[in-house]
CSV table of C-alpha atoms in Angstrom, one decimal:
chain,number,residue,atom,x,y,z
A,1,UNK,CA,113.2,117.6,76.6
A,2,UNK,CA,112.6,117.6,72.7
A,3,UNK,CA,114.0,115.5,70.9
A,4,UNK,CA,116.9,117.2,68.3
A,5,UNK,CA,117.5,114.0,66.3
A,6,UNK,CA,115.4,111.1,65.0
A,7,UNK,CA,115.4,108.5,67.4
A,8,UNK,CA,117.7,105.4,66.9
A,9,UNK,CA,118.6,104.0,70.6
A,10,UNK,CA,116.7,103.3,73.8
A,11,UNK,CA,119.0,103.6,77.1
A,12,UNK,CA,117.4,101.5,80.0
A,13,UNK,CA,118.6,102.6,83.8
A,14,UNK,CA,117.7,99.8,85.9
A,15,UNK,CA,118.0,99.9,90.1
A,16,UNK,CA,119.4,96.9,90.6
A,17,UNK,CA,119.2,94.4,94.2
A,18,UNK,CA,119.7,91.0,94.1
A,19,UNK,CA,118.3,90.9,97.0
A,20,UNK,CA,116.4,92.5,100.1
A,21,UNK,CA,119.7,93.4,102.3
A,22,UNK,CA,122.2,93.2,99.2
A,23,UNK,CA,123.7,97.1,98.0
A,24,UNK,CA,121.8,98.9,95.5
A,25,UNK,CA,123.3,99.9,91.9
A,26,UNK,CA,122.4,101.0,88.6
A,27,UNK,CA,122.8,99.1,85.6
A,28,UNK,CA,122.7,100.6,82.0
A,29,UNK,CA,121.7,99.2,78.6
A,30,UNK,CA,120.8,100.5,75.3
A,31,UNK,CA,119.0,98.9,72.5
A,32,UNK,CA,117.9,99.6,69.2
A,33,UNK,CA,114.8,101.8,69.0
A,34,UNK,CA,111.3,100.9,67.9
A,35,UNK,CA,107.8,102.4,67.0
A,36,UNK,CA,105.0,101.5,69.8
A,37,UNK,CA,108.0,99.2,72.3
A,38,UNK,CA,106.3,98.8,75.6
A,39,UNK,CA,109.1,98.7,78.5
A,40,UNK,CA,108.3,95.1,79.2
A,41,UNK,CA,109.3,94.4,75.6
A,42,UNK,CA,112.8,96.6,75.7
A,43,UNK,CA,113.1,94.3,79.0
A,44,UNK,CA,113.0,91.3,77.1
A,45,UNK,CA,115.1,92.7,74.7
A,46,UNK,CA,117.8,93.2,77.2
A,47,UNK,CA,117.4,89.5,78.5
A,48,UNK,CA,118.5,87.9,75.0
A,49,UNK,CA,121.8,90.2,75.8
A,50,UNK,CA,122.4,91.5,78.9
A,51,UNK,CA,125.8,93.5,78.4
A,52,UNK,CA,126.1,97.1,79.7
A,53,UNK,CA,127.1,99.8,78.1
A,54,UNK,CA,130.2,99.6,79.4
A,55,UNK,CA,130.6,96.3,78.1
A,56,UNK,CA,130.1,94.5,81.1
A,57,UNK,CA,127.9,90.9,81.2
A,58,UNK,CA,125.4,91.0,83.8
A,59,UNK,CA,122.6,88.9,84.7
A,60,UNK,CA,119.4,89.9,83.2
A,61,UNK,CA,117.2,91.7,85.1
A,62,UNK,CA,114.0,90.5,87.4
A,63,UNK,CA,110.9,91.6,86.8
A,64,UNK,CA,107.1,90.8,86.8
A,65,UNK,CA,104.8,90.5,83.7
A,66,UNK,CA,101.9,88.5,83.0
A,67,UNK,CA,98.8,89.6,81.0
A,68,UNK,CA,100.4,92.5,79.2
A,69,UNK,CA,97.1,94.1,78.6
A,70,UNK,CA,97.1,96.3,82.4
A,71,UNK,CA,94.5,93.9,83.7
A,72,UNK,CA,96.6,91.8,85.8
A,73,UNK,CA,98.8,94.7,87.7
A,74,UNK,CA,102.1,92.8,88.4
A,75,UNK,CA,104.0,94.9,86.4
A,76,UNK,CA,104.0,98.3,88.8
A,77,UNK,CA,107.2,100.0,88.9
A,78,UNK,CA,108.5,103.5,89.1
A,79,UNK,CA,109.3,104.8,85.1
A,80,UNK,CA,111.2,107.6,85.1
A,81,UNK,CA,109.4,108.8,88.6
A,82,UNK,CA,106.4,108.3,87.7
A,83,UNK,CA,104.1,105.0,89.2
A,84,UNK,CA,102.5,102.9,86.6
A,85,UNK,CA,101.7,99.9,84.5
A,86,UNK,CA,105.3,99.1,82.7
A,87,UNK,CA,102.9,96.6,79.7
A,88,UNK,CA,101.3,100.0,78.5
A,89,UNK,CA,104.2,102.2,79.0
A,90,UNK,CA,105.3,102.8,75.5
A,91,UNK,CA,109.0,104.3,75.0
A,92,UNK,CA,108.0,107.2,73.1
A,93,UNK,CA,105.8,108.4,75.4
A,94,UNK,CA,107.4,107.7,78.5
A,95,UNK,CA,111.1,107.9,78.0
A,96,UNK,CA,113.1,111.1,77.8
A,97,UNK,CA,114.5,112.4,74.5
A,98,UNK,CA,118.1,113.2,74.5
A,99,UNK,CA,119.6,113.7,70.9
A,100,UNK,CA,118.7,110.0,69.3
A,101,UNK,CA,118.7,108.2,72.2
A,102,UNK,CA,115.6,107.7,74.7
A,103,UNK,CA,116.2,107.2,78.7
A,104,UNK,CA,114.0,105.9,80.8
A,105,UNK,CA,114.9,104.8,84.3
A,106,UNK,CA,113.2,101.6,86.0
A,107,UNK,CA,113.2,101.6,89.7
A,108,UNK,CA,111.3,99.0,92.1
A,109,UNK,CA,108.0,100.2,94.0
A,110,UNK,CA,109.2,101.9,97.4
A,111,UNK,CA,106.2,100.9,99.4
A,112,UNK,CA,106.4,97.0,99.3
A,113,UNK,CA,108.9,94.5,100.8
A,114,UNK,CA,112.0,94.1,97.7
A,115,UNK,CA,112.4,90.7,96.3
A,116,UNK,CA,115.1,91.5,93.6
A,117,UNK,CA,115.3,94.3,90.9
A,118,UNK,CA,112.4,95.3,89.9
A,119,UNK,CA,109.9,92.6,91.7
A,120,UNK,CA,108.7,93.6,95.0
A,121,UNK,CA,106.7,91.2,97.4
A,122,UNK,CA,102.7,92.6,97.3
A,123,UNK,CA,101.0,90.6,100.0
A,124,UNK,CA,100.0,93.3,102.4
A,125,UNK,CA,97.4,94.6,99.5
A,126,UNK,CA,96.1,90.6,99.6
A,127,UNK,CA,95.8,90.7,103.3
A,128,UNK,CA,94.8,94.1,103.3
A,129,UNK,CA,91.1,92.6,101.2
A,130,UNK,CA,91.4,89.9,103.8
A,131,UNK,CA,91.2,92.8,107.0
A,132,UNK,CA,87.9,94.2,105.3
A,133,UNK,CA,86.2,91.2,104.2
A,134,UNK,CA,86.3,91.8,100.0
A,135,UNK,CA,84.2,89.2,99.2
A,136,UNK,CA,80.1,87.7,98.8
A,137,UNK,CA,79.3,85.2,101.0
A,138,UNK,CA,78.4,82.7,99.2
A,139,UNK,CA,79.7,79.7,101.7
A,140,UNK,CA,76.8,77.2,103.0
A,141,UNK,CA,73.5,76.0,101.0
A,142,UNK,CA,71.7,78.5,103.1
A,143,UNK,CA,68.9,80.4,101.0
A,144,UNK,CA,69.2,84.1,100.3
A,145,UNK,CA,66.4,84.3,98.5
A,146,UNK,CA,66.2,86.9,95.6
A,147,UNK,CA,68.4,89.5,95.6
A,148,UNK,CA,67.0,93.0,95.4
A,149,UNK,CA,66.5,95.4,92.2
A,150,UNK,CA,69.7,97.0,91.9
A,151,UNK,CA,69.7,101.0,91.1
A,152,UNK,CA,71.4,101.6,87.4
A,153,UNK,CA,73.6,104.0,89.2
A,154,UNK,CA,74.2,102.0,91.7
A,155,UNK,CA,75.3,99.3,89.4
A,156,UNK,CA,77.8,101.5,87.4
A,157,UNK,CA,79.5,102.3,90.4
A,158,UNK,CA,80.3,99.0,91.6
A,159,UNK,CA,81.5,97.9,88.2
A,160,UNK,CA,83.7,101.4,88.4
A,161,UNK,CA,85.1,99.7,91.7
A,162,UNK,CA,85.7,96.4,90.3
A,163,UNK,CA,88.4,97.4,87.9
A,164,UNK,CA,90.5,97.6,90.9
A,165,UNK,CA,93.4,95.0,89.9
A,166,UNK,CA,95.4,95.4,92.6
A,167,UNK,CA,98.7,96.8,91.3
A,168,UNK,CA,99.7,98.9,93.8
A,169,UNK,CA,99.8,102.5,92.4
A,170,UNK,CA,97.9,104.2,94.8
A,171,UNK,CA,99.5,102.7,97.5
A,172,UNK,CA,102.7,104.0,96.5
A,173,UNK,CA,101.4,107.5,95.5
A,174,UNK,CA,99.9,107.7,98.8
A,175,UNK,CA,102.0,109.4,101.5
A,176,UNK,CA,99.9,108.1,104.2
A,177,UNK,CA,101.0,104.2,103.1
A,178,UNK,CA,104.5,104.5,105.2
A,179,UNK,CA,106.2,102.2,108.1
A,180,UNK,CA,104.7,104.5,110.7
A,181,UNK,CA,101.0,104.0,109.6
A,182,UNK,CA,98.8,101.6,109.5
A,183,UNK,CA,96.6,103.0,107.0
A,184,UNK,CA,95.5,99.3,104.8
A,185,UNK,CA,95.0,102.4,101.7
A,186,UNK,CA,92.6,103.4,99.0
A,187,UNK,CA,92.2,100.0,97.1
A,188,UNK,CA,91.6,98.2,100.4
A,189,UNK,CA,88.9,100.7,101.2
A,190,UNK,CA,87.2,101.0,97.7
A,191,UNK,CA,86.6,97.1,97.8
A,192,UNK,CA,85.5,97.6,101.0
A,193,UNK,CA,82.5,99.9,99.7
A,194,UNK,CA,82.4,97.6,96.4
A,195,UNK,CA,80.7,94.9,98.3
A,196,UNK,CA,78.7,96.5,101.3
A,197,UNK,CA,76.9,98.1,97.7
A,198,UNK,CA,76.3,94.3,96.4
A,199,UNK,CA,72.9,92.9,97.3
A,200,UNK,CA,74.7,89.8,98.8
A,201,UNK,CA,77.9,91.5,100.2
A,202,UNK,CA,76.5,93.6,102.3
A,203,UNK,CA,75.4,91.0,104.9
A,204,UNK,CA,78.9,91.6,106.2
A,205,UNK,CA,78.8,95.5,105.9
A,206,UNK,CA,78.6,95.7,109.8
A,207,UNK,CA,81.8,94.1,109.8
A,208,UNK,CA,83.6,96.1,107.2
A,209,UNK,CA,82.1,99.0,109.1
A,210,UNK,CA,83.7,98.3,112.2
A,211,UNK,CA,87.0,97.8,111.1
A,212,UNK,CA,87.1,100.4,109.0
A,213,UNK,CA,86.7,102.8,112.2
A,214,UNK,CA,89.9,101.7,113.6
A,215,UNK,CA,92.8,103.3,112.9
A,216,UNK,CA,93.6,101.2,109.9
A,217,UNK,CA,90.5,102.8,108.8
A,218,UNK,CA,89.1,105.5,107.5
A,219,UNK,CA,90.6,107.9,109.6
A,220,UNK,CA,94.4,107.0,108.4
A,221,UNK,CA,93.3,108.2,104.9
A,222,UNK,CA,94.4,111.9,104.9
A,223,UNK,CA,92.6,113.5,101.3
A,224,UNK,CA,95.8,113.3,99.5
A,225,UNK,CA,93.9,112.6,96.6
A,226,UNK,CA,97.6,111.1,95.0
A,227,UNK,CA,95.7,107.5,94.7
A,228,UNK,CA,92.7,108.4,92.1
A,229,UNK,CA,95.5,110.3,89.7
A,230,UNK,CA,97.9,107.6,89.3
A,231,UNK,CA,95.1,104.7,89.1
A,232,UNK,CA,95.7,103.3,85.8
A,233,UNK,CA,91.7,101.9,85.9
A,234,UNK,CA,90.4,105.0,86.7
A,235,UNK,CA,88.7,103.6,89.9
A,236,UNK,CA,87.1,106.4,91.7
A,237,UNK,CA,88.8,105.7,94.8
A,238,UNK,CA,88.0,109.3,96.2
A,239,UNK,CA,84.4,109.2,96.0
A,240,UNK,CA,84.5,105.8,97.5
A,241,UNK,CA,86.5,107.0,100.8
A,242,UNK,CA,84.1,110.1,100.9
A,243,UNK,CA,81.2,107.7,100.7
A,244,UNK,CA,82.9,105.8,103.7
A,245,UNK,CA,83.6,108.2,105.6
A,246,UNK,CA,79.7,109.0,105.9
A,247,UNK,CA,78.9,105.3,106.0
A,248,UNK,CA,81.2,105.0,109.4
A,249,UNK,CA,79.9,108.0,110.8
A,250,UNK,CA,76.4,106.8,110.1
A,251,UNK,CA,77.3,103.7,111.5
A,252,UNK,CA,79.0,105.1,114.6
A,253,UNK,CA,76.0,107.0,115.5
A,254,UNK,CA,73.7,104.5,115.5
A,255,UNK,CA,76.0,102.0,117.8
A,256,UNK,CA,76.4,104.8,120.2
A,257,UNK,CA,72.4,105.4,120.5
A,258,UNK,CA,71.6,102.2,120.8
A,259,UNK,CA,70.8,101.3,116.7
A,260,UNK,CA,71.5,98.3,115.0
């Protein structure tokens, strides 16, 4: 909608649950508007006062927030629909103009356990790196000798894949991620691939491999292709299940003939 006035208020819709089994309900503030305000900072805002428009004194509300620069991910929630980074969503841009007034509606992610408000509990995307083995092993005093020459393309690829910071958008934009699947998701499976690539890391890629063939696996992952449009890092989480989906197949083969 365009807006028909100059802008002068910001009206915040939050989904409020104070907790897990307690009854959802909206809450409405408004505050003065500012140039470049981020929603975490119109949060804040409504902490120092938390009165409703209707006048009512409520307690503020929950959220998560810790590097405001989008490289820690703990601020995921759904603005005005739309999955993303709440630090780097600036009013302006996100909110929708009505007269003088912007509205922009907060809701919790829909795809993790609720805690309260707008924080929602995101182990499963922990245990989930846990499932495909996301790290180098480095444990021991064992010697691995020199690593070999890494491929420049290679190299840029992997760094691509490390941005991953484990928000949580794609796993709510995906429509496979749901109670009856259980898909472990795009950022699981791009870590996955992140380290079989690494000279060290892929002394567990047999591993990675085989558990990536059951049905939390690559097969669970149906080409939506909703996860690589809402990733706020631009990780090329497509390619990465593609490249996968040949690595398991490859794999596959070669157990079934006999291979190593």
């Amino acid at each position: 909608m365009t807006a028909t006035a100059t802008p002068t208020k910001i009206r915040i819709r939050v989904l409020r649950q104070s907790e897990p089994n307690a009854a959802k309900h909206w809450d409405e503030f408004e505050i003065p508007f500012r140039e470049k305000l981020n929603v975490i900072s119109a949060l804040m805002e409504i902490r120092k006062t938390p009165v409703t428009v209707s006048g009512q004194t409520v307690h503020p509300p929950a959220w998560e927030a810790a590097c405001l620069e989008e490289v820690c991910g703990s601020c995921t929630m759904n603005i005005n629909g739309r999955i993303r980074q709440a630090c780097t969503a600036l009013v302006e841009e996100v909110g929708e103009a009505n007269g003088d007034t912007y509205e922009v509606a907060l809701e919790p992610m829909k795809k993790f356990p609720l805690i309260r408000d707008l924080i929602v509990d995101r182990s499963k995307m922990f245990d989930n790196l846990k499932k495909v083995k996301a790290w180098v092993p480095i444990d021991g005093s064992f010697d691995l000798g020199m690593a070999e020459p890494q491929d420049d393309g290679v190299r840029h690829f992997r760094y691509a894949l490390s941005r991953c910071m484990s928000c949580g958008c794609c796993l709510e934009a995906c429509p496979q991620i749901n109670e009856k699947s259980a898909f472990v998701g795009p950022a699981a499976m791009a870590q996955a691939l992140l380290f079989n690539r690494h000279p060290v890391g892929k002394t567990l890629q047999n591993d990675r491999l085989d558990f990536l063939t059951t049905e939390e696996g690559i097969t669970g992952c149906g080409n939506a292709q909703n996860c690589v449009k809402v990733c706020p890092k631009s990780v090329p989480l497509t390619r990465a299940i593609a490249e996968l989906n040949r690595d398991t197949t490859v794999y596959k083969l070669k157990r079934w003939f006999g291979g190593s």
